[in-house]
XYZ file of C-alpha atoms in Angstrom:
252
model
C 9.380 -37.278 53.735
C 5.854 -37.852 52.053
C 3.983 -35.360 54.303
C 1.720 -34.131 52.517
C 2.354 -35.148 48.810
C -0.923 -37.365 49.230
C -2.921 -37.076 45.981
C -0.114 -35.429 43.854
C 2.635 -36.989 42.064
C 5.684 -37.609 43.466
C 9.414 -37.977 42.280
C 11.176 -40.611 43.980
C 14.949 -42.030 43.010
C 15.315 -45.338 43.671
C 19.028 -46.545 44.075
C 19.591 -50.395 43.346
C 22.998 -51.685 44.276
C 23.652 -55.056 42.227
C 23.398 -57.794 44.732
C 26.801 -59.049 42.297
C 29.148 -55.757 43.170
C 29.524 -53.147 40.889
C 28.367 -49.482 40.790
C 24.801 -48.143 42.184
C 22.074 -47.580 39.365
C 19.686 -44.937 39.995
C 16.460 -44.262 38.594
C 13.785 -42.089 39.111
C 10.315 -43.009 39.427
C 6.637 -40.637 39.480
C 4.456 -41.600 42.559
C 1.312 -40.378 43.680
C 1.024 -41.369 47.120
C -2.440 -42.520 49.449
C -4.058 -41.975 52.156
C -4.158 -44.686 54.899
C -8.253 -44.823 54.306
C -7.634 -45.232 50.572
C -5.113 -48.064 51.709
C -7.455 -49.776 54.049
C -9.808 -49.480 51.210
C -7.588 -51.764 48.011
C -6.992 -53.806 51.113
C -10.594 -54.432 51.980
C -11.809 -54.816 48.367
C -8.771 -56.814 47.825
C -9.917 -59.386 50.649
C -13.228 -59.451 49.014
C -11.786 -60.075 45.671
C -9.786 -63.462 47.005
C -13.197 -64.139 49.276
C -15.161 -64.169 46.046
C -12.798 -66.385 43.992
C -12.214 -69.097 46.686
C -15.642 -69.758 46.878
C -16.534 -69.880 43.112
C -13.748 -72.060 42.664
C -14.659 -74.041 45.804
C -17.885 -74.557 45.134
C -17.732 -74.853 41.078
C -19.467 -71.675 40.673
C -22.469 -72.933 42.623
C -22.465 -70.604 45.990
C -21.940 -66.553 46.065
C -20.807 -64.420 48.409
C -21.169 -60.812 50.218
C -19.591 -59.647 53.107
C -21.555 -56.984 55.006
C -19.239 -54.647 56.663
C -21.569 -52.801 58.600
C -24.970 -52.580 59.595
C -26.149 -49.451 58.227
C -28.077 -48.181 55.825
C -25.310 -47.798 53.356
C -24.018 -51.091 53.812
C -27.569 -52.621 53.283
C -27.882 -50.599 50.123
C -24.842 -51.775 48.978
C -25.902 -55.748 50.208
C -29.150 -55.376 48.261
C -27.176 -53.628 45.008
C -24.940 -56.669 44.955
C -27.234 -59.679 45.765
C -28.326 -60.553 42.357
C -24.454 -60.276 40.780
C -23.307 -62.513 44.048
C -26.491 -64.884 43.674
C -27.869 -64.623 40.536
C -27.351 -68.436 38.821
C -26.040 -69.868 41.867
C -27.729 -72.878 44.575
C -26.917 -70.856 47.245
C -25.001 -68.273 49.390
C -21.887 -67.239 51.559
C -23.373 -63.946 53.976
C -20.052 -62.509 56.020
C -20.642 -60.569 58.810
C -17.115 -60.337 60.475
C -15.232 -57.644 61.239
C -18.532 -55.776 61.267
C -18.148 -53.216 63.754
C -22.441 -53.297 63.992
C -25.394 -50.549 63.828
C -28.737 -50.954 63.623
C -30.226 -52.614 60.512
C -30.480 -56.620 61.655
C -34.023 -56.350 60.896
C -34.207 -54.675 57.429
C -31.149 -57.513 55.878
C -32.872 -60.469 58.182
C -36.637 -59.305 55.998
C -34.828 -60.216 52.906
C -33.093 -63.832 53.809
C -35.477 -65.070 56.351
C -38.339 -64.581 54.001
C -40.266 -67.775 53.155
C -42.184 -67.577 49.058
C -45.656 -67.859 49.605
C -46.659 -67.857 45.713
C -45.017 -67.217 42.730
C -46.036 -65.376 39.173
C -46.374 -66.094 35.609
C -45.538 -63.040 33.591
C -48.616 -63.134 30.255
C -47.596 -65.353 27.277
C -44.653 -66.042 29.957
C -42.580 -69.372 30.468
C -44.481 -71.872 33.395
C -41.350 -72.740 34.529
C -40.312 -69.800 35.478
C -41.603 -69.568 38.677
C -39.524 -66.450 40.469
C -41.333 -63.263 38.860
C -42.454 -62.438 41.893
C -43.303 -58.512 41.578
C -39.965 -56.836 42.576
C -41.888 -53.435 43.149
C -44.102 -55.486 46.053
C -41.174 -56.031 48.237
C -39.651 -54.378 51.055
C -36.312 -55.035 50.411
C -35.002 -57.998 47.437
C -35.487 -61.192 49.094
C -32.943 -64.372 49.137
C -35.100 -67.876 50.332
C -32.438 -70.184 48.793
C -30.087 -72.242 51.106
C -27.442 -69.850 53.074
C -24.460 -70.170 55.268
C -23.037 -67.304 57.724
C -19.994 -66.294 58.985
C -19.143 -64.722 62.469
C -16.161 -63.826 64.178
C -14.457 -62.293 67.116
C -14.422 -59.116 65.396
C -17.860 -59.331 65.036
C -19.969 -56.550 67.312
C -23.339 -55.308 68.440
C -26.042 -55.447 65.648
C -23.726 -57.922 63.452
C -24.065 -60.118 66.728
C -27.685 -59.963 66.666
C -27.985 -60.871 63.126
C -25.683 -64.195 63.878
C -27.820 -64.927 66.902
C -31.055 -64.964 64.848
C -29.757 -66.852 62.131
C -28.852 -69.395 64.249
C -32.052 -69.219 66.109
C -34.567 -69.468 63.490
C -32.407 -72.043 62.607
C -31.436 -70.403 58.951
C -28.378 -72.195 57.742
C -25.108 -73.098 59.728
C -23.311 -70.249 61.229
C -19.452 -71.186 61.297
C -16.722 -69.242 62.558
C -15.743 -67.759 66.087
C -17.938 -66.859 68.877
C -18.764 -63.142 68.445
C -17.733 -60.324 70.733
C -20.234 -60.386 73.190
C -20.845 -56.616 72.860
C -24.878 -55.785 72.319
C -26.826 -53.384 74.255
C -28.449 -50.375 73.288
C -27.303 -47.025 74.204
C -28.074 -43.206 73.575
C -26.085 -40.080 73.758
C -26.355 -36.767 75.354
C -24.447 -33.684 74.981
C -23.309 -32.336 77.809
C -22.615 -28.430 78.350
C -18.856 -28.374 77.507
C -19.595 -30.249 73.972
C -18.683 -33.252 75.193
C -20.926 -36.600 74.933
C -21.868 -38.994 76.738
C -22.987 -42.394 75.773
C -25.188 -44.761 78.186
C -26.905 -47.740 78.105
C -30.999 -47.644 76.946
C -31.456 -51.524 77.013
C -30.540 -55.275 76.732
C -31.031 -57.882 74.302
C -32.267 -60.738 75.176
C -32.545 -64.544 72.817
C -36.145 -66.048 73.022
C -35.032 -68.024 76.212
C -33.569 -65.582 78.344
C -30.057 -65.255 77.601
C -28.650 -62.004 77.686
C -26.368 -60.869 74.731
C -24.121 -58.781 76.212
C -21.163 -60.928 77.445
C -22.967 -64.126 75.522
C -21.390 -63.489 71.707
C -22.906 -65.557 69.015
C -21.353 -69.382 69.332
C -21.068 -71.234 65.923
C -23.066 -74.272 64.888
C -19.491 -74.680 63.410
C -16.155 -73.264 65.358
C -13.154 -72.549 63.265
C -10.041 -70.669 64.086
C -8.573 -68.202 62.298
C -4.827 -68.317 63.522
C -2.237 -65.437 62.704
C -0.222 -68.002 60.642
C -3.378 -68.054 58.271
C -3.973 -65.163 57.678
C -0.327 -64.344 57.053
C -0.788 -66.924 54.193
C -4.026 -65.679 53.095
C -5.664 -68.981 54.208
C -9.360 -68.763 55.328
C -10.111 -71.669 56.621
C -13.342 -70.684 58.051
C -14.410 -69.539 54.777
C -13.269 -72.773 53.254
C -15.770 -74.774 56.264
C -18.731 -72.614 55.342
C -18.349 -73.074 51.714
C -17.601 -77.033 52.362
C -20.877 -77.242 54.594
C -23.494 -75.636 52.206
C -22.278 -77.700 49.077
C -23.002 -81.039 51.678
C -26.368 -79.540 52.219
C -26.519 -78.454 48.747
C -25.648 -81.949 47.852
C -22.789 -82.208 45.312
C-alpha cells in the first residue's frame, strides 16, 4: 500500500476501537514515509546516541567514544572530524570497530592512536602548562596518545580485524568483546568479457609470529557476549566492560 509514496506525504486513517466497547473513532493522519536506508540510518545514529550516553554517564564524563563503521576513507574523515568533540576534556577513549564490514585504511586511523608525543610546544607569551600545541598543520592525520580501549565483535571483518589485531599486538589498550570474523585476505577483481567480475585472492596477512588471519579472528584481552536477550533490552554489556576496564586503568 506504501509503494512508492517514499519521500511524499501520505494520508493515512487510523481506526481506534476503545479497548472499553463502544463505536470506532477514526482519524486521519499526514505521513511521509522512508526508505529502508534512511531507516537503517535513525537506527544506526540512534545506537550511537545510547553508545555515547552510557559511557559519559558510566564513566562520569571522563571517557569518549566513536564507533568506526567502516574502514574507508569516508569513515576516517568522519573519525578524525569527530575526535576532538568525542575526546576533547576527557582521560581517555572508547574506539568501536564492530559491525565494521572492513576496507583498507588500518594504517591511516592506527598513525593517529598509536602515535607516541615526542615534544610538545609553547605558543609566544603562551601558558607553560599547556603542553599539547603541538602544530596541528605538521601532522598526518590528528593524533590521540591518551589511554584507549577497543571493541571487536563477530561482526567485525577484514581491515576492522586487522586494526583489532594490532591493537592488541602493540599492546595499545585492552581489546574486549568477541573474537572477530576471521575473514582477512587481500583480493583483486577482474572483469570478465560478459561484464561480470570476478574477485580472487592477492595475499595473506600474517601477525608478527606467524599466524595467519584468515580463519584466526581477533581474540579479546577481554571476552564478552552479546546475547539476543541484550540486545532486545538495549543492554551492552560489552560496552559496559570496556568502559569499566579503562576507568580501572584510568584509576577512579
Amino acid at each position: 500500500l506504501f509503494r512508492g509514496t517514499v519521500g511524499k506525504e501520505t494520508v493515512v486513517t487510523v481506526r481506534r476501537i476503545p479497548a472499553a466497547g463502544g463505536d470506532a473513532v477514526e482519524a486521519d493522519a499526514i505521513l511521509v514515509p522512508v526508505s529502508s536506508a534512511e531507516i537503517r540510518t535513525l537506527a544506526y545514529d540512534d545506537t550511537l546516541r545510547r553508545a555515547r550516553e552510557t559511557v559519559d554517564r558510566l564513566s562520569g564524563g571522563r571517557i569518549g567514544y566513536i564507533h568506526i563503521q567502516g574502514m574507508d576513507q569516508p569513515s576516517l574523515d568522519e573519525y578524525e572530524r569527530d575526535l576532538y568533540a568525542a575526546a576533547n576534556g576527557k582521560d581517555g577513549l572508547i574506539i568501536d570497530v564492530r559491525n565494521n564490514g572492513g576496507g583498507w585504511t588500518a594504517d591511516r586511523l592506527l598513525s593517529s592512536i598509536m602515535v607516541q608525543p615526542h615534544a610538545y610546544t609553547v605558543p609566544r607569551g603562551g601558558d607553560p602548562a599547556r603542553k599539547w600545541h603541538y602544530p596541528v598543520d605538521r601532522l598526518f592525520i590528528q593524533r590521540y596518545s591518551l589511554p584507549i580501549n577497543m571493541l571487536v565483535n563477530e561482526k567485525s571483518f577484514s581491515n576492522a580485524e586487522i586494526t583489532a589485531h594490532a591493537f592488541r599486538t602493540l599492546k595499545r589498550g585492552t581489546l574486549v568483546g568477541q573474537q572477530s570474523y576471521g575473514g582477512v585476505i587481500s583480493t583483486g577483481a577482474e572483469t570478465l568479457i560478459d561484464g561480470t567480475t570476478v574477485r580472487t585472492p592477492g595475499r595473506g596477512w600474517y601477525l608478527p609470529d606467524g599466524t595467519d588471519m584468515e580463519m584466526n579472528g581477533a581474540m579479546p584481552d577481554i571476552v564478552v557476549p552479546q546475547t539476543p536477550e541484550d540486545e532486545s533490552a538495549l543492554h551492552d554489556a560489552q560496552l559496559e566492560t570496556a568502559v569499566s576496564d579503562l576507568m580501572k586503568r584510568l584509576g577512579k
